[in-house]
Amino acid sequence: QVQLVESGGGLVQAGDSLRLSCTASGRTFSTLQMGWFRQAPGKEREFVAAISSWIGGSAGYADSVKGRFTISRDNAKNTLYVQMNSLKPEDTAVYYCAARGGRYSYQVNPKSYDYWGQGTQVTVSS
């Protein structure tokens, strides 16, 4: 069983930056394809960014965050990151880390992921 624990959320002002982390355990991290999703109140969970299982592989971003967010992974530390710059009030949401087992390129569909973290709140004030 894979466990995912997110951290790094908080309250910031528009234009600020945050870096979220997700630490995985229970499986060799390099065999997990990883992604970030978010859910705002009253809205469905949506794709934010995802990255392939292997270092140097492909990554994908939602149009709403492209150019502002950067996803990365450190397989030696079993940790996934997302650097979020130029934050906007519309980025306010609970951010979830997700994983699926196997060597895959990135996946944007949340239904493809097998494991989820508990989420971390990001609030951006205007």
Coordinates of N, CA, C and O in Angstrom, one line a residue:
Q1 N 0.8 -1.2 0.0 CA 0.0 0.0 0.0 C 0.9 1.2 0.0 O 1.8 1.3 0.8
V2 N 0.5 2.2 -0.8 CA 1.3 3.4 -1.0 C 0.6 4.5 -0.1 O -0.6 4.7 -0.1
Q3 N 1.5 5.2 0.7 CA 1.0 6.3 1.5 C 1.6 7.6 0.9 O 2.8 7.6 0.6
L4 N 0.8 8.6 0.8 CA 1.2 9.9 0.3 C 0.9 11.0 1.4 O -0.2 11.0 1.8
V5 N 1.9 11.8 1.6 CA 1.7 12.9 2.6 C 2.1 14.2 2.0 O 3.3 14.4 1.7
E6 N 1.1 15.1 1.9 CA 1.4 16.4 1.3 C 1.8 17.4 2.4 O 1.4 17.3 3.6
S7 N 2.6 18.4 2.1 CA 2.9 19.5 3.0 C 3.2 20.8 2.2 O 3.4 20.7 1.0
G8 N 3.3 21.9 2.9 CA 3.7 23.1 2.2 C 2.6 24.1 1.9 O 2.8 25.2 1.4
G9 N 1.3 23.7 2.2 CA 0.2 24.7 1.9 C 0.2 25.8 2.9 O 1.0 25.8 3.9
G10 N -0.6 26.8 2.6 CA -0.7 27.9 3.5 C -1.5 29.0 2.9 O -2.1 28.9 1.8
L11 N -1.5 30.2 3.6 CA -2.2 31.4 3.2 C -1.1 32.4 2.7 O -0.2 32.7 3.4
V12 N -1.3 32.8 1.4 CA -0.4 33.7 0.8 C -1.2 34.8 0.1 O -2.4 34.7 -0.1
Q13 N -0.5 35.8 -0.4 CA -1.1 36.9 -1.1 C -0.9 36.7 -2.6 O 0.0 35.9 -3.0
A14 N -1.8 37.2 -3.4 CA -1.6 37.1 -4.9 C -0.2 37.6 -5.3 O 0.3 38.6 -4.8
G15 N 0.4 36.8 -6.2 CA 1.7 37.1 -6.6 C 2.8 36.4 -5.9 O 3.9 36.3 -6.4
D16 N 2.5 35.8 -4.7 CA 3.5 35.1 -3.9 C 3.7 33.7 -4.5 O 3.0 33.3 -5.5
S17 N 4.6 33.0 -3.9 CA 5.0 31.7 -4.3 C 4.9 30.7 -3.2 O 5.0 31.1 -2.0
L18 N 4.6 29.4 -3.5 CA 4.6 28.3 -2.5 C 5.2 27.1 -3.2 O 5.1 27.0 -4.4
R19 N 5.8 26.2 -2.4 CA 6.2 24.9 -2.9 C 5.6 23.9 -2.1 O 5.7 23.8 -0.9
L20 N 4.8 23.0 -2.8 CA 4.2 21.9 -2.1 C 5.1 20.7 -2.3 O 5.7 20.5 -3.3
S21 N 5.1 19.8 -1.3 CA 5.8 18.6 -1.3 C 4.9 17.4 -1.0 O 3.9 17.6 -0.3
C22 N 5.2 16.3 -1.6 CA 4.5 15.0 -1.3 C 5.5 13.9 -1.1 O 6.2 13.6 -2.1
T23 N 5.5 13.3 0.0 CA 6.4 12.3 0.3 C 5.7 10.9 0.3 O 4.6 10.8 0.9
A24 N 6.2 10.0 -0.5 CA 5.6 8.7 -0.7 C 6.3 7.6 0.1 O 7.6 7.7 0.3
S25 N 5.6 6.6 0.5 CA 6.2 5.4 1.2 C 5.4 4.2 0.8 O 4.2 4.3 0.3
G26 N 6.0 3.0 1.0 CA 5.3 1.8 0.7 C 5.6 1.2 -0.6 O 5.1 0.0 -0.9
R27 N 6.3 1.9 -1.5 CA 6.7 1.3 -2.8 C 7.9 2.1 -3.3 O 8.0 3.3 -3.0
T28 N 8.7 1.5 -4.1 CA 9.8 2.2 -4.7 C 9.3 3.4 -5.5 O 8.5 3.2 -6.5
F29 N 9.8 4.6 -5.1 CA 9.2 5.8 -5.7 C 9.4 5.9 -7.2 O 8.5 6.4 -7.9
S30 N 10.5 5.4 -7.7 CA 10.7 5.4 -9.2 C 9.8 4.6 -10.0 O 9.8 4.7 -11.2
T31 N 9.0 3.8 -9.3 CA 8.0 3.0 -10.0 C 6.6 3.6 -9.9 O 5.6 3.0 -10.3
L32 N 6.5 4.8 -9.4 CA 5.3 5.5 -9.3 C 5.2 6.7 -10.3 O 6.1 7.6 -10.3
Q33 N 4.2 6.8 -11.1 CA 3.9 8.0 -11.8 C 3.0 8.9 -11.0 O 2.1 8.4 -10.3
M34 N 3.4 10.2 -10.9 CA 2.8 11.1 -9.9 C 2.1 12.3 -10.6 O 2.4 12.7 -11.7
G35 N 1.2 12.8 -9.8 CA 0.4 14.0 -10.3 C -0.1 14.8 -9.1 O -0.1 14.4 -8.0
W36 N -0.4 16.1 -9.4 CA -1.1 17.0 -8.5 C -2.4 17.4 -9.1 O -2.6 17.6 -10.3
F37 N -3.4 17.4 -8.2 CA -4.8 17.8 -8.5 C -5.2 18.8 -7.5 O -4.6 18.9 -6.4
R38 N -6.3 19.5 -7.7 CA -6.8 20.4 -6.8 C -8.3 20.4 -6.8 O -8.9 20.1 -7.8
Q39 N -8.9 20.8 -5.7 CA -10.4 20.9 -5.6 C -10.8 22.1 -4.8 O -10.4 22.3 -3.6
A40 N -11.5 23.0 -5.5 CA -12.0 24.2 -4.8 C -13.4 23.9 -4.3 O -14.1 23.0 -4.8
P41 N -13.9 24.7 -3.3 CA -15.2 24.5 -2.8 C -16.3 24.5 -3.9 O -16.3 25.5 -4.7
G42 N -17.1 23.5 -3.9 CA -18.2 23.5 -4.9 C -17.8 23.1 -6.3 O -18.6 23.1 -7.2
K43 N -16.6 22.7 -6.5 CA -16.1 22.4 -7.8 C -15.5 20.9 -7.8 O -15.2 20.4 -6.7
E44 N -15.4 20.4 -9.0 CA -14.9 19.0 -9.1 C -13.3 19.1 -9.0 O -12.7 20.1 -9.3
R45 N -12.8 18.0 -8.6 CA -11.3 17.9 -8.6 C -10.8 18.0 -10.0 O -11.3 17.4 -11.0
E46 N -9.7 18.8 -10.2 CA -9.2 19.1 -11.5 C -7.7 18.8 -11.5 O -7.0 19.0 -10.5
F47 N -7.2 18.5 -12.7 CA -5.8 18.2 -12.9 C -5.0 19.5 -12.8 O -5.5 20.6 -13.3
V48 N -3.8 19.4 -12.2 CA -2.9 20.6 -12.1 C -1.6 20.3 -12.9 O -1.3 21.0 -13.8
A49 N -1.0 19.2 -12.5 CA 0.3 18.9 -13.2 C 0.6 17.4 -12.9 O 0.1 16.8 -11.9
A50 N 1.4 16.8 -13.8 CA 1.8 15.4 -13.6 C 3.1 15.2 -14.3 O 3.5 15.9 -15.1
I51 N 3.8 14.1 -13.8 CA 5.1 13.8 -14.3 C 5.3 12.3 -14.4 O 4.7 11.5 -13.7
S52 N 6.1 11.9 -15.3 CA 6.4 10.5 -15.6 C 7.1 9.9 -14.4 O 7.6 10.5 -13.5
S53 N 7.2 8.5 -14.4 CA 7.8 7.8 -13.3 C 9.3 8.1 -13.2 O 9.9 8.0 -12.1
W54 N 9.9 8.3 -14.3 CA 11.4 8.4 -14.3 C 11.9 9.8 -14.4 O 11.2 10.7 -15.0
I55 N 13.1 10.1 -13.8 CA 13.7 11.4 -13.9 C 14.0 11.7 -15.3 O 14.5 10.9 -16.1
G56 N 13.7 13.0 -15.7 CA 14.0 13.4 -17.1 C 12.9 13.0 -18.1 O 13.0 13.3 -19.3
G57 N 11.8 12.4 -17.6 CA 10.7 12.1 -18.4 C 9.8 13.3 -18.7 O 10.1 14.4 -18.4
S58 N 8.6 13.0 -19.2 CA 7.7 14.1 -19.6 C 6.9 14.6 -18.4 O 6.7 13.9 -17.4
A59 N 6.4 15.8 -18.6 CA 5.5 16.4 -17.6 C 4.4 17.2 -18.4 O 4.6 17.6 -19.5
G60 N 3.3 17.3 -17.7 CA 2.2 18.0 -18.3 C 1.5 19.0 -17.3 O 1.6 18.7 -16.1
Y61 N 0.9 20.0 -17.8 CA 0.3 21.0 -17.0 C -1.1 21.4 -17.5 O -1.3 21.4 -18.7
A62 N -1.9 21.8 -16.6 CA -3.2 22.4 -16.9 C -2.9 23.8 -17.6 O -2.0 24.4 -17.2
D63 N -3.7 24.2 -18.5 CA -3.5 25.5 -19.1 C -3.5 26.6 -18.1 O -2.8 27.6 -18.3
S64 N -4.3 26.4 -17.1 CA -4.5 27.5 -16.1 C -3.2 27.8 -15.3 O -3.1 28.8 -14.6
V65 N -2.3 26.8 -15.2 CA -1.1 26.9 -14.4 C 0.2 26.9 -15.3 O 1.3 27.1 -14.7
K66 N 0.0 26.7 -16.5 CA 1.2 26.6 -17.4 C 2.0 27.9 -17.4 O 1.4 29.0 -17.5
G67 N 3.3 27.8 -17.2 CA 4.2 28.9 -17.1 C 4.3 29.5 -15.7 O 5.2 30.3 -15.5
R68 N 3.5 29.0 -14.8 CA 3.5 29.5 -13.4 C 3.9 28.4 -12.4 O 4.6 28.7 -11.4
F69 N 3.5 27.2 -12.7 CA 3.8 26.0 -11.8 C 4.8 25.1 -12.5 O 4.8 25.0 -13.7
T70 N 5.7 24.5 -11.7 CA 6.6 23.6 -12.2 C 6.6 22.3 -11.3 O 6.8 22.4 -10.1
I71 N 6.4 21.2 -11.9 CA 6.4 19.9 -11.1 C 7.7 19.3 -11.3 O 8.4 19.4 -12.3
S72 N 8.2 18.6 -10.2 CA 9.4 17.9 -10.2 C 9.4 16.8 -9.2 O 8.5 16.7 -8.4
R73 N 10.4 15.9 -9.3 CA 10.4 14.8 -8.4 C 11.9 14.5 -8.1 O 12.8 14.7 -8.9
D74 N 12.1 14.0 -6.8 CA 13.4 13.6 -6.4 C 13.3 12.1 -6.0 O 12.8 11.9 -4.8
N75 N 13.7 11.2 -6.8 CA 13.5 9.8 -6.5 C 14.3 9.3 -5.4 O 14.0 8.4 -4.7
A76 N 15.4 10.0 -5.1 CA 16.3 9.6 -4.0 C 15.6 10.0 -2.6 O 15.9 9.4 -1.6
K77 N 14.7 11.0 -2.7 CA 14.1 11.5 -1.4 C 12.6 11.0 -1.4 O 11.9 11.4 -0.5
N78 N 12.2 10.2 -2.4 CA 10.8 9.8 -2.4 C 9.8 10.9 -2.4 O 8.7 10.8 -1.7
T79 N 10.1 12.0 -3.0 CA 9.3 13.2 -2.9 C 9.0 13.8 -4.2 O 9.8 13.9 -5.1
L80 N 7.7 14.3 -4.3 CA 7.2 15.0 -5.5 C 7.0 16.5 -5.0 O 6.7 16.7 -3.9
Y81 N 7.3 17.4 -5.9 CA 7.2 18.8 -5.6 C 6.3 19.5 -6.7 O 6.2 19.0 -7.8
V82 N 5.7 20.6 -6.3 CA 5.2 21.5 -7.3 C 5.5 22.9 -6.8 O 5.2 23.3 -5.7
Q83 N 6.3 23.6 -7.6 CA 6.7 25.0 -7.3 C 5.6 25.9 -8.0 O 5.4 25.8 -9.2
M84 N 4.9 26.7 -7.1 CA 3.8 27.5 -7.6 C 4.2 29.0 -7.5 O 4.4 29.5 -6.4
N85 N 4.4 29.7 -8.6 CA 4.7 31.1 -8.6 C 3.6 31.9 -9.2 O 2.6 31.4 -9.8
S86 N 3.6 33.2 -8.9 CA 2.6 34.2 -9.4 C 1.2 33.6 -9.0 O 0.3 33.6 -9.9
L87 N 1.0 33.3 -7.8 CA -0.3 32.7 -7.4 C -1.4 33.7 -7.5 O -1.2 34.9 -7.3
K88 N -2.6 33.2 -7.9 CA -3.8 34.0 -8.1 C -4.8 33.5 -7.1 O -4.8 32.3 -6.7
P89 N -5.8 34.4 -6.8 CA -6.9 33.9 -5.9 C -7.6 32.7 -6.5 O -8.1 31.8 -5.7
E90 N -7.7 32.5 -7.8 CA -8.4 31.4 -8.3 C -7.6 30.1 -8.2 O -8.1 29.0 -8.5
D91 N -6.3 30.2 -7.7 CA -5.6 29.0 -7.3 C -6.0 28.4 -6.0 O -5.5 27.3 -5.6
T92 N -6.8 29.1 -5.2 CA -7.2 28.7 -3.9 C -8.0 27.3 -4.0 O -8.9 27.2 -4.8
A93 N -7.5 26.3 -3.3 CA -8.1 25.0 -3.4 C -7.3 24.1 -2.4 O -6.3 24.5 -1.8
V94 N -7.9 22.9 -2.2 CA -7.1 21.9 -1.5 C -6.3 21.1 -2.6 O -6.9 20.7 -3.6
Y95 N -5.1 21.0 -2.4 CA -4.2 20.3 -3.4 C -3.9 18.9 -2.9 O -3.5 18.7 -1.8
Y96 N -4.1 18.0 -3.9 CA -3.9 16.6 -3.6 C -2.7 16.0 -4.5 O -2.6 16.3 -5.7
C97 N -1.9 15.2 -3.8 CA -0.9 14.4 -4.5 C -1.5 13.1 -4.9 O -2.3 12.5 -4.1
A98 N -1.2 12.5 -6.1 CA -1.8 11.2 -6.5 C -0.7 10.4 -7.1 O 0.3 11.0 -7.7
A99 N -0.8 9.1 -7.1 CA 0.2 8.2 -7.7 C -0.5 7.0 -8.3 O -1.6 6.6 -7.9
R100 N 0.2 6.4 -9.3 CA -0.2 5.1 -9.8 C 1.0 4.3 -10.0 O 2.1 4.9 -10.4
G101 N 0.9 3.0 -9.8 CA 2.1 2.2 -9.9 C 2.4 1.8 -11.4 O 1.6 1.6 -12.2
G102 N 3.7 1.8 -11.7 CA 4.2 1.5 -13.0 C 5.0 2.6 -13.7 O 5.0 3.7 -13.2
R103 N 5.7 2.2 -14.7 CA 6.5 3.1 -15.5 C 5.6 3.7 -16.6 O 5.4 3.1 -17.6
Y104 N 5.1 4.9 -16.4 CA 4.3 5.6 -17.3 C 4.7 7.0 -17.6 O 5.3 7.6 -16.7
S105 N 4.3 7.5 -18.7 CA 4.4 8.9 -18.9 C 3.2 9.6 -18.1 O 2.5 8.9 -17.4
Y106 N 3.1 10.9 -18.1 CA 2.2 11.5 -17.2 C 0.7 11.3 -17.7 O 0.5 11.0 -18.9
Q107 N -0.2 11.4 -16.7 CA -1.6 11.1 -16.9 C -2.4 12.3 -16.3 O -2.2 12.6 -15.2
V108 N -3.4 12.8 -17.1 CA -4.2 13.9 -16.6 C -5.5 13.5 -16.0 O -6.2 14.3 -15.3
N109 N -5.9 12.3 -16.2 CA -7.2 11.8 -15.7 C -7.1 11.3 -14.3 O -6.4 10.3 -14.0
P110 N -7.8 11.9 -13.3 CA -7.7 11.5 -11.9 C -8.2 10.1 -11.7 O -7.7 9.4 -10.8
K111 N -9.0 9.6 -12.6 CA -9.5 8.2 -12.4 C -8.4 7.1 -12.7 O -8.6 6.0 -12.3
S112 N -7.3 7.6 -13.3 CA -6.2 6.7 -13.6 C -5.3 6.4 -12.4 O -4.5 5.5 -12.4
Y113 N -5.5 7.2 -11.3 CA -4.6 7.2 -10.2 C -5.2 6.3 -9.1 O -6.4 6.3 -8.8
D114 N -4.3 5.5 -8.5 CA -4.7 4.5 -7.5 C -4.6 5.0 -6.0 O -5.3 4.5 -5.2
Y115 N -3.7 6.0 -5.8 CA -3.4 6.4 -4.4 C -3.5 7.9 -4.3 O -3.1 8.6 -5.3
W116 N -4.0 8.4 -3.2 CA -4.2 9.8 -3.0 C -3.7 10.2 -1.6 O -3.9 9.4 -0.6
G117 N -3.2 11.4 -1.5 CA -2.9 12.0 -0.2 C -4.1 12.6 0.4 O -5.2 12.6 -0.1
Q118 N -3.9 13.2 1.6 CA -5.1 13.7 2.4 C -5.3 15.2 1.9 O -6.4 15.7 2.3
G119 N -4.4 15.8 1.2 CA -4.6 17.1 0.7 C -4.0 18.2 1.6 O -3.9 18.0 2.8
T120 N -3.6 19.3 1.0 CA -3.1 20.5 1.8 C -3.8 21.7 1.2 O -3.9 21.9 0.0
Q121 N -4.2 22.6 2.1 CA -5.0 23.8 1.7 C -4.0 24.9 1.2 O -3.0 25.2 1.9
V122 N -4.4 25.4 0.1 CA -3.7 26.6 -0.4 C -4.7 27.7 -0.5 O -5.7 27.5 -1.2
T123 N -4.5 28.9 0.1 CA -5.4 30.0 0.0 C -4.6 31.2 -0.4 O -3.6 31.6 0.2
V124 N -5.1 31.8 -1.5 CA -4.5 33.0 -2.1 C -5.4 34.2 -1.9 O -6.5 34.2 -2.5
S125 N -5.0 35.2 -1.2 CA -5.8 36.3 -1.0 C -5.5 37.4 -2.0 O -4.3 37.5 -2.5
S126 N -6.5 38.2 -2.3 CA -6.3 39.2 -3.3 C -5.8 40.5 -2.7 O -5.8 40.7 -1.5

